[in-house]
Short mmCIF file of C-alpha atoms in Angstrom, two decimals:
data_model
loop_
_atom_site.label_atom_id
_atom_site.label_comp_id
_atom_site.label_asym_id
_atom_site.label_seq_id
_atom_site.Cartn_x
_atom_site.Cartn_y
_atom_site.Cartn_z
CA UNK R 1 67.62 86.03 -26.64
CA UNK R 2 68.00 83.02 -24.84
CA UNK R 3 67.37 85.46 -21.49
CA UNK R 4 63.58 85.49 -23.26
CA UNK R 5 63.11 81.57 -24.16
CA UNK R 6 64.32 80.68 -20.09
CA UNK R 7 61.77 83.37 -18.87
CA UNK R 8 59.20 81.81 -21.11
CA UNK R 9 59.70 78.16 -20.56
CA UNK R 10 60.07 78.96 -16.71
CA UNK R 11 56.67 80.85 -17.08
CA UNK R 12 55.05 77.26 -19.34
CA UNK R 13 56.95 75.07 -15.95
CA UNK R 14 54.98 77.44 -13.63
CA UNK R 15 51.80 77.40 -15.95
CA UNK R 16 52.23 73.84 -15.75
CA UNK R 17 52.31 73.65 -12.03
CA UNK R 18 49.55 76.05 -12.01
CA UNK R 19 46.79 73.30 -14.00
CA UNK R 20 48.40 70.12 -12.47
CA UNK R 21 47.27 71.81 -9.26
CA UNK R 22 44.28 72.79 -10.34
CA UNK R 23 43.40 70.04 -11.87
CA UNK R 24 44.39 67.94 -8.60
CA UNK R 25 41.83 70.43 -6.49
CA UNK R 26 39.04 69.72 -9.42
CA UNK R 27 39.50 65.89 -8.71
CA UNK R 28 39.90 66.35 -5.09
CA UNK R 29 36.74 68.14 -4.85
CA UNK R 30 35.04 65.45 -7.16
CA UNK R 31 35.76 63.07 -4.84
CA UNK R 32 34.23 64.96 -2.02
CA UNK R 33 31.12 65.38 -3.95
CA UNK R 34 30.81 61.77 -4.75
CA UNK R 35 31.37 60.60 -0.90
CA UNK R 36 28.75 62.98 0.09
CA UNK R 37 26.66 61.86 -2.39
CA UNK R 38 27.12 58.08 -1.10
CA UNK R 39 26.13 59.30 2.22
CA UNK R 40 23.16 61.16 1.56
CA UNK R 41 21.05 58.47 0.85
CA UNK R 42 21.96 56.79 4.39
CA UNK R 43 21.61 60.65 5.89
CA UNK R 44 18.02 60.66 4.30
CA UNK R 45 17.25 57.01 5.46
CA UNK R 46 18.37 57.65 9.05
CA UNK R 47 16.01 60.72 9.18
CA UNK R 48 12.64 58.92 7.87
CA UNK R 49 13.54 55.77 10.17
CA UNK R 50 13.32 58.49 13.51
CA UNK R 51 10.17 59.78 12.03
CA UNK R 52 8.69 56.89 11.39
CA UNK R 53 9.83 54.95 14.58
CA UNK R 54 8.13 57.87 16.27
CA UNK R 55 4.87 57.58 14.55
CA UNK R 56 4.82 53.15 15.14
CA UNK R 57 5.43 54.54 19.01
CA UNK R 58 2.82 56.87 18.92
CA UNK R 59 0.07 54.41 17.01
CA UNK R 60 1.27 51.74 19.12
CA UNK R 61 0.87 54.24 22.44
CA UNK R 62 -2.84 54.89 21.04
CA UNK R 63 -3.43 51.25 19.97
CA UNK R 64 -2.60 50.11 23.28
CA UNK R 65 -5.02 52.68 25.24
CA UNK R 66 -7.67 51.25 23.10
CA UNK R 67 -7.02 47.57 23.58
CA UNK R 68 -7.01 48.40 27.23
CA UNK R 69 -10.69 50.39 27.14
CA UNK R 70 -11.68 47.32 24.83
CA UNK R 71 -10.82 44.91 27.25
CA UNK R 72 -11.99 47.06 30.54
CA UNK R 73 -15.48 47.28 28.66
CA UNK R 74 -15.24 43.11 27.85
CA UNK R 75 -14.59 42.54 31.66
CA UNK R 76 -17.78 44.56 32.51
CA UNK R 77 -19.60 42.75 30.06
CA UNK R 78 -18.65 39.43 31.99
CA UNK R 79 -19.13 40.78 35.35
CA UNK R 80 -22.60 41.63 33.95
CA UNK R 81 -23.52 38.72 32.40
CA UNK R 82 -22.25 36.78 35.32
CA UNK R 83 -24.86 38.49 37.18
CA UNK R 84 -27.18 38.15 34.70
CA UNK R 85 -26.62 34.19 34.27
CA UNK R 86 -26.97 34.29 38.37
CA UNK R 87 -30.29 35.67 38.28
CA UNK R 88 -31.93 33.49 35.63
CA UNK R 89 -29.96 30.84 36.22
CA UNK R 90 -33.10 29.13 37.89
CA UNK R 91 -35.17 30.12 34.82
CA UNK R 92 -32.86 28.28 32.49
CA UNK R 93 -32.40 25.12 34.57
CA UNK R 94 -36.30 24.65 34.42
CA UNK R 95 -36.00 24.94 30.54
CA UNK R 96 -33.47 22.91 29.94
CA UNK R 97 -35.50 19.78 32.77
CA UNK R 98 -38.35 20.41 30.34
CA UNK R 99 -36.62 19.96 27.40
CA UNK R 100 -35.69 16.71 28.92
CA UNK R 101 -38.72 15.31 29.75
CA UNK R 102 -39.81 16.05 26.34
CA UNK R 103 -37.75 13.55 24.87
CA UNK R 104 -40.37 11.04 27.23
CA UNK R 105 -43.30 13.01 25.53
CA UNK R 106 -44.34 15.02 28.93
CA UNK R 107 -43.24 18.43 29.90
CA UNK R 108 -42.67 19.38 33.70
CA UNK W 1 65.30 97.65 -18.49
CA UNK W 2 65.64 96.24 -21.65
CA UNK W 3 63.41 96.34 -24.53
CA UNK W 4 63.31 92.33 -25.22
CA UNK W 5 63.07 91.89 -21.21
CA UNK W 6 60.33 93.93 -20.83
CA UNK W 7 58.52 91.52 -23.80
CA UNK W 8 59.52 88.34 -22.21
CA UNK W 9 57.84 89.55 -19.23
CA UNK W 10 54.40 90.27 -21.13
CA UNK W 11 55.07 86.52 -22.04
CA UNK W 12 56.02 85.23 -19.11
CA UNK W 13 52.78 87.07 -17.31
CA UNK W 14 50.41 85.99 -20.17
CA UNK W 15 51.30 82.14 -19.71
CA UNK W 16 51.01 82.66 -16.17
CA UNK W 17 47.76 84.27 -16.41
CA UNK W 18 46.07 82.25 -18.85
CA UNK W 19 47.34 79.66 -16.55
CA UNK W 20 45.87 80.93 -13.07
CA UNK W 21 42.57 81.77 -15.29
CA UNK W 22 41.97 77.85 -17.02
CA UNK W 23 42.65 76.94 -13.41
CA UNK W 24 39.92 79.07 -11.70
CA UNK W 25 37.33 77.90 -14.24
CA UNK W 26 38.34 74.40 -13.83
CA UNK W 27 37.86 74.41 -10.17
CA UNK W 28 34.35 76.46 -10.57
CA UNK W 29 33.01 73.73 -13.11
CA UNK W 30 34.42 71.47 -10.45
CA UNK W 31 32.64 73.12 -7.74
CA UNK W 32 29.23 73.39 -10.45
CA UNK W 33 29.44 69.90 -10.99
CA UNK W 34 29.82 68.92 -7.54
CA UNK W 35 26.50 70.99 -6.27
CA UNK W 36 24.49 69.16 -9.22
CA UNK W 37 26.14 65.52 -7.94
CA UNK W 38 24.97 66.42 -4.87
CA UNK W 39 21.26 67.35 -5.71
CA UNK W 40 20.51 64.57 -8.05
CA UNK W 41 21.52 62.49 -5.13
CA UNK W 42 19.16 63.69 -2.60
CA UNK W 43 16.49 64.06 -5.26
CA UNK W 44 17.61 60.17 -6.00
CA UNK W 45 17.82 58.80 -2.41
CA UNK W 46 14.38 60.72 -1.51
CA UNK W 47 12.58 58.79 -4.48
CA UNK W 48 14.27 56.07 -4.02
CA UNK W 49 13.25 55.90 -0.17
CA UNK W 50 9.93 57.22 -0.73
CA UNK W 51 8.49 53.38 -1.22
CA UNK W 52 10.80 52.13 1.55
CA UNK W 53 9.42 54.88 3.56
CA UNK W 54 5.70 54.26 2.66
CA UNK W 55 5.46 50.60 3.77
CA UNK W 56 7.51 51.29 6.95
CA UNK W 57 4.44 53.43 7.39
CA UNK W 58 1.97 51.24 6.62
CA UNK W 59 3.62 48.61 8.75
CA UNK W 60 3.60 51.29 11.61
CA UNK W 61 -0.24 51.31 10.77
CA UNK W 62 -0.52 47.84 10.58
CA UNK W 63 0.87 47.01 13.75
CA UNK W 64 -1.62 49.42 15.68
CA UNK W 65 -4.27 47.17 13.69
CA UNK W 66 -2.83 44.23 15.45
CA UNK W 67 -2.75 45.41 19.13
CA UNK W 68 -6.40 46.65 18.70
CA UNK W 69 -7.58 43.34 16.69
CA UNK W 70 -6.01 41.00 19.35
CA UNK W 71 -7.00 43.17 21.92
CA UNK W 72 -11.05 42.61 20.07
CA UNK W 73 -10.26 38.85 20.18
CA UNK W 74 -9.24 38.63 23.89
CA UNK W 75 -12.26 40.55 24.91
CA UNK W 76 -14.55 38.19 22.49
CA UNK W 77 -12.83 35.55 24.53
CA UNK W 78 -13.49 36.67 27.30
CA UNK W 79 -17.34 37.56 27.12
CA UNK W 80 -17.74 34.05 25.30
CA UNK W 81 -15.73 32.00 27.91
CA UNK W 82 -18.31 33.52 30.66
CA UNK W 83 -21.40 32.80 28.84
CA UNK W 84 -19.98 29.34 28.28
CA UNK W 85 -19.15 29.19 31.96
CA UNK W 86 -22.43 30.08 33.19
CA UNK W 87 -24.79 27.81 30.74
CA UNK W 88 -22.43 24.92 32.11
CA UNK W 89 -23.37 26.00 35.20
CA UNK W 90 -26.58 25.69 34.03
CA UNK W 91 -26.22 22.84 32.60
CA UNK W 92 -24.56 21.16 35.48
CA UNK W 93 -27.54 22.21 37.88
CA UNK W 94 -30.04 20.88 35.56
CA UNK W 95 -27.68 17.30 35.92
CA UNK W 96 -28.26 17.74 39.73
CA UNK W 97 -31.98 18.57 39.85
CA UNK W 98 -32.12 15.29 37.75
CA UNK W 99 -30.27 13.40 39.97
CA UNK W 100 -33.02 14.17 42.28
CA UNK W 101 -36.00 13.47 40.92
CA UNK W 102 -34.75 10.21 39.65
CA UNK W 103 -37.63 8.17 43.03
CA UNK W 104 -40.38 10.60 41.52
CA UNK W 105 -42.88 9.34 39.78
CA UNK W 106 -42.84 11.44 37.07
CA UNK W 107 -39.62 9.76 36.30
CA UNK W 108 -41.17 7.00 36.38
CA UNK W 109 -44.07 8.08 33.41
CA UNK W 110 -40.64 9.71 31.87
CA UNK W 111 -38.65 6.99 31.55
CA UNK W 112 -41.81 4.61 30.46
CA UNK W 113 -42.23 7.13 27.56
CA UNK W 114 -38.80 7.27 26.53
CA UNK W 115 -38.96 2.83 25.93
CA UNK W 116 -41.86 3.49 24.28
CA UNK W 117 -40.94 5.84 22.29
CA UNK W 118 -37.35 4.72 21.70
CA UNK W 119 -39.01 1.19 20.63
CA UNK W 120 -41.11 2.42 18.03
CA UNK W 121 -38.25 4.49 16.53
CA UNK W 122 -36.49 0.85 16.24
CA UNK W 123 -39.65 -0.32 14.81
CA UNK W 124 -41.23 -2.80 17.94
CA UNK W 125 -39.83 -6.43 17.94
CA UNK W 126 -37.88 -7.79 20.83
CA UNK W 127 -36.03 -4.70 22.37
CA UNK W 128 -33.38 -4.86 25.06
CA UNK W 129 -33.22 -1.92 27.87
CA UNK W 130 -30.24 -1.08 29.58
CA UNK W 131 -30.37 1.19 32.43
CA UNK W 132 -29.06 2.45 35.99
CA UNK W 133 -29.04 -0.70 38.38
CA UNK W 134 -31.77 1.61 39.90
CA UNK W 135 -33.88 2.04 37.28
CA UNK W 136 -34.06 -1.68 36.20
CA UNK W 137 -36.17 -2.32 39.55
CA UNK W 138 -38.52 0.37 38.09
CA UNK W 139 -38.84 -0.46 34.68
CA UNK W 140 -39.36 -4.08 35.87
CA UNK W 141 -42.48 -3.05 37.43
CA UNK W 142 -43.76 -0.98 34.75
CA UNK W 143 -47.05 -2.49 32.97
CA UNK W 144 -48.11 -2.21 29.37
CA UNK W 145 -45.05 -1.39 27.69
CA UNK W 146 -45.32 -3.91 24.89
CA UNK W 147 -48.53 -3.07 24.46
CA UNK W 148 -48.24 0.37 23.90
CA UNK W 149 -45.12 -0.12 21.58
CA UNK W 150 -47.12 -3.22 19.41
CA UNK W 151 -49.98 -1.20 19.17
CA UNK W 152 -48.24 1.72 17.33
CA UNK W 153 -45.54 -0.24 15.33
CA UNK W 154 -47.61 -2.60 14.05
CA UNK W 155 -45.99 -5.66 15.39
CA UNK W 156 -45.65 -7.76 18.12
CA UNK W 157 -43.20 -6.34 20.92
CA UNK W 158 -41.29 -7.51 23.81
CA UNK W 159 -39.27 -5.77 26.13
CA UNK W 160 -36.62 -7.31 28.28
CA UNK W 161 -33.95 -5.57 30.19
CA UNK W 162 -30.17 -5.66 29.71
CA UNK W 163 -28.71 -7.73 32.07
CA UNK W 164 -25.74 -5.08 32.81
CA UNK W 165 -26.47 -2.11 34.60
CA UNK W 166 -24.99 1.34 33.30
CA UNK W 167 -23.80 3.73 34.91
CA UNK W 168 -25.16 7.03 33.93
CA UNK W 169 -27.56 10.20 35.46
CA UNK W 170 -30.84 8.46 34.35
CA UNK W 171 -32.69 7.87 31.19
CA UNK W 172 -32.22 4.59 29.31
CA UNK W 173 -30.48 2.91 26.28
CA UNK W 174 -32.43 0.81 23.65
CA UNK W 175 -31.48 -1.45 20.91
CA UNK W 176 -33.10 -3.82 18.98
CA UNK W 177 -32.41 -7.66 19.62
CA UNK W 178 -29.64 -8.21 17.10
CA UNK W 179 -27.64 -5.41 18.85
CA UNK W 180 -27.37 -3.42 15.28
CA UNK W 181 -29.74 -0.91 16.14
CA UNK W 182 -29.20 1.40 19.13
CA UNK W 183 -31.68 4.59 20.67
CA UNK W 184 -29.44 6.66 23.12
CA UNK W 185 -32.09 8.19 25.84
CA UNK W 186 -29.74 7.89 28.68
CA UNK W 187 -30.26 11.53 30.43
CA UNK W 188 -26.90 13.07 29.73
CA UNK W 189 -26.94 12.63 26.09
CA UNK W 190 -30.82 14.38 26.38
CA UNK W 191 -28.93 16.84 28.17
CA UNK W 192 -26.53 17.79 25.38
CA UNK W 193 -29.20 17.48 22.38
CA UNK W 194 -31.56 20.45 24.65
CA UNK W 195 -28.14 22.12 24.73
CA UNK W 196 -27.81 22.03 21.12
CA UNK W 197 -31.71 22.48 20.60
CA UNK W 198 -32.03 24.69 22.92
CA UNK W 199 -28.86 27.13 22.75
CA UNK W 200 -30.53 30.36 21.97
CA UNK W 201 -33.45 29.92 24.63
CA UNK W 202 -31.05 29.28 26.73
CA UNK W 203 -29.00 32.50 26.14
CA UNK W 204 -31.57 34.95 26.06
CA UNK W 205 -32.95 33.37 29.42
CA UNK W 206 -29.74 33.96 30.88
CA UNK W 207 -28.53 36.91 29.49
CA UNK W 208 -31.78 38.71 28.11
CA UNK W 209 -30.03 42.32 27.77
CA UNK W 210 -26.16 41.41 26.35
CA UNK W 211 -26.95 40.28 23.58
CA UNK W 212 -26.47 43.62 21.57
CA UNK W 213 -23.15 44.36 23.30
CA UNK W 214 -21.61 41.34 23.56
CA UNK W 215 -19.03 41.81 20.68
CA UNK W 216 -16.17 44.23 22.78
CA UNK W 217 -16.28 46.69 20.04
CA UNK W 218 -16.34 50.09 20.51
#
């Protein structure tokens, strides 16, 4: 008889063993879960920063080609108005002597 | 093999068993639990990121707008700082051409009109006229000034010039015997006021087929 109780309290020590261990993989693997968890968020972050640093690149890229057409077509619009103010430049000086003389009461 | 041996092993293997069985369900909850921890947090971070994510967007956006705007600016800048250069131009010619026809005698009429005038604004009386050191020996010698001045303001007039010369492009600078009341004719003050009057004239003579275009937008 006491051949059975060994065999069964031998067999409780193992069962024993046998949760403890399990029980140490359950936490062990809660633990995993919970520092991947933590991470993800960063993982997540990291990916939307590369997109979006690619899009600021690429609007910037654009924004940049335009600002240079904006500023090509602004220095044409001085040459030409240089040439313009050249031409009539004459025109306006006589205006601007008449407007003078007004001030006497006579125009030129 | 005994009888009671044989039951003690039944035992033995149904602790065991029951054992290695609580412990496989424990770890699959485990592992259950774990997957769900795991999706809640992506689900979680992606709302959570989905503002942050939004106004680094915008801000991407936004700093396109910038480039372009400043790049709008600049060119404004630049059309206005050429118009501006060529109307001083302008400007500064028109000084010139005065300069020259200061031994004309239209000059002469011009700056007989401008006392005149310039006195009855102060209302006649005894008016003092300061002027170029040239122009005094002109306006010395010109007749019928208080005259014409009396004979619109009502009252007697005298005109007398300043003792100190100015120095200035022409034109001349009138004030009324107790000093408190001052006409300035002097030629480059005229020159600013047709400026001012003047401005659009003045643009559309010079530039008669910008003025549509002028703004650097596209």
């Amino acid at each position: 008889m006491s051949e059975v109780l060994e065999g069964v309290e031998k067999a409780e020590a193992e069962a024993v063993q046998i949760r403890e261990k399990a029980q140490s993989q359950v936490e062990e693997i809660q633990r995993d879960a919970e520092r991947k968890a933590r991470g993800i968020e960063q993982i997540v972050r990291t990916q939307l920063t590369k997109e979006i640093e690619a899009l600021q690149k690429s609007v910037e890229s654009k924004a940049k080609n335009k600002s240079q057409r904006i500023l090509l077509k602004a220095d044409e619009e001085a040459v030409s108005l240089e040439e313009q103010g050249t031409k009539n430049i004459k025109k306006t000086v006589d205006i601007i002597i008449k407007g003078v003389y007004a001030f006497g009461g006579g125009g030129k | 093999m005994s009888a009671s041996s044989t039951a003690a092993d039944v035992i033995q293997k149904t602790i065991v068993d029951e054992a290695k069985a609580e412990a496989k369900r424990m770890i699959a909850e485990a592992e259950v639990s774990a997957r769900q921890l795991t999706e809640e947090a992506t689900e979680n971070a992606k709302t959570n990121l989905t503002g942050w994510a939004d106004r680094r967007r915008q801000m991407a956006q936004a700093s396109g707008d910038r480039i372009i705007g400043k790049a709008r600016n600049d060119a404004h800048m630049k059309i206005l700082t050429a118009k501006a250069r060529i109307i001083n131009d302008a400007i500064e010619q028109a000084r010139k051409r005065f300069e020259k026809e200061r031994g004309t005698a239209q000059y002469k009429v011009f700056l007989k009109n401008l006392i005149i005038s310039a006195s009855i604004q102060i209302g006649g009386g005894d008016v003092v006229v300061s002027a170029r050191k040239e122009d005094q020996a002109i306006i010395s010698k010109i007749t019928g000034l208080a005259t014409a001045i009396s004979k619109v303001a009502g009252e007697s007039a005298k005109v007398s010039i300043g003792k100190k010369p100015l120095e200035m492009i022409g034109g001349v600078f009138i004030q009324n015997k107790e000093g408190n009341i001052t006409v300035d004719y002097r030629v480059e003050t005229l020159l600013a006021q047709v400026e001012q009057q003047k401005r659009n004239e003045i643009a559309k003579t010079l530039f008669p087929k910008i003025e549509k275009t002028e703004t650097g937008k596209e």
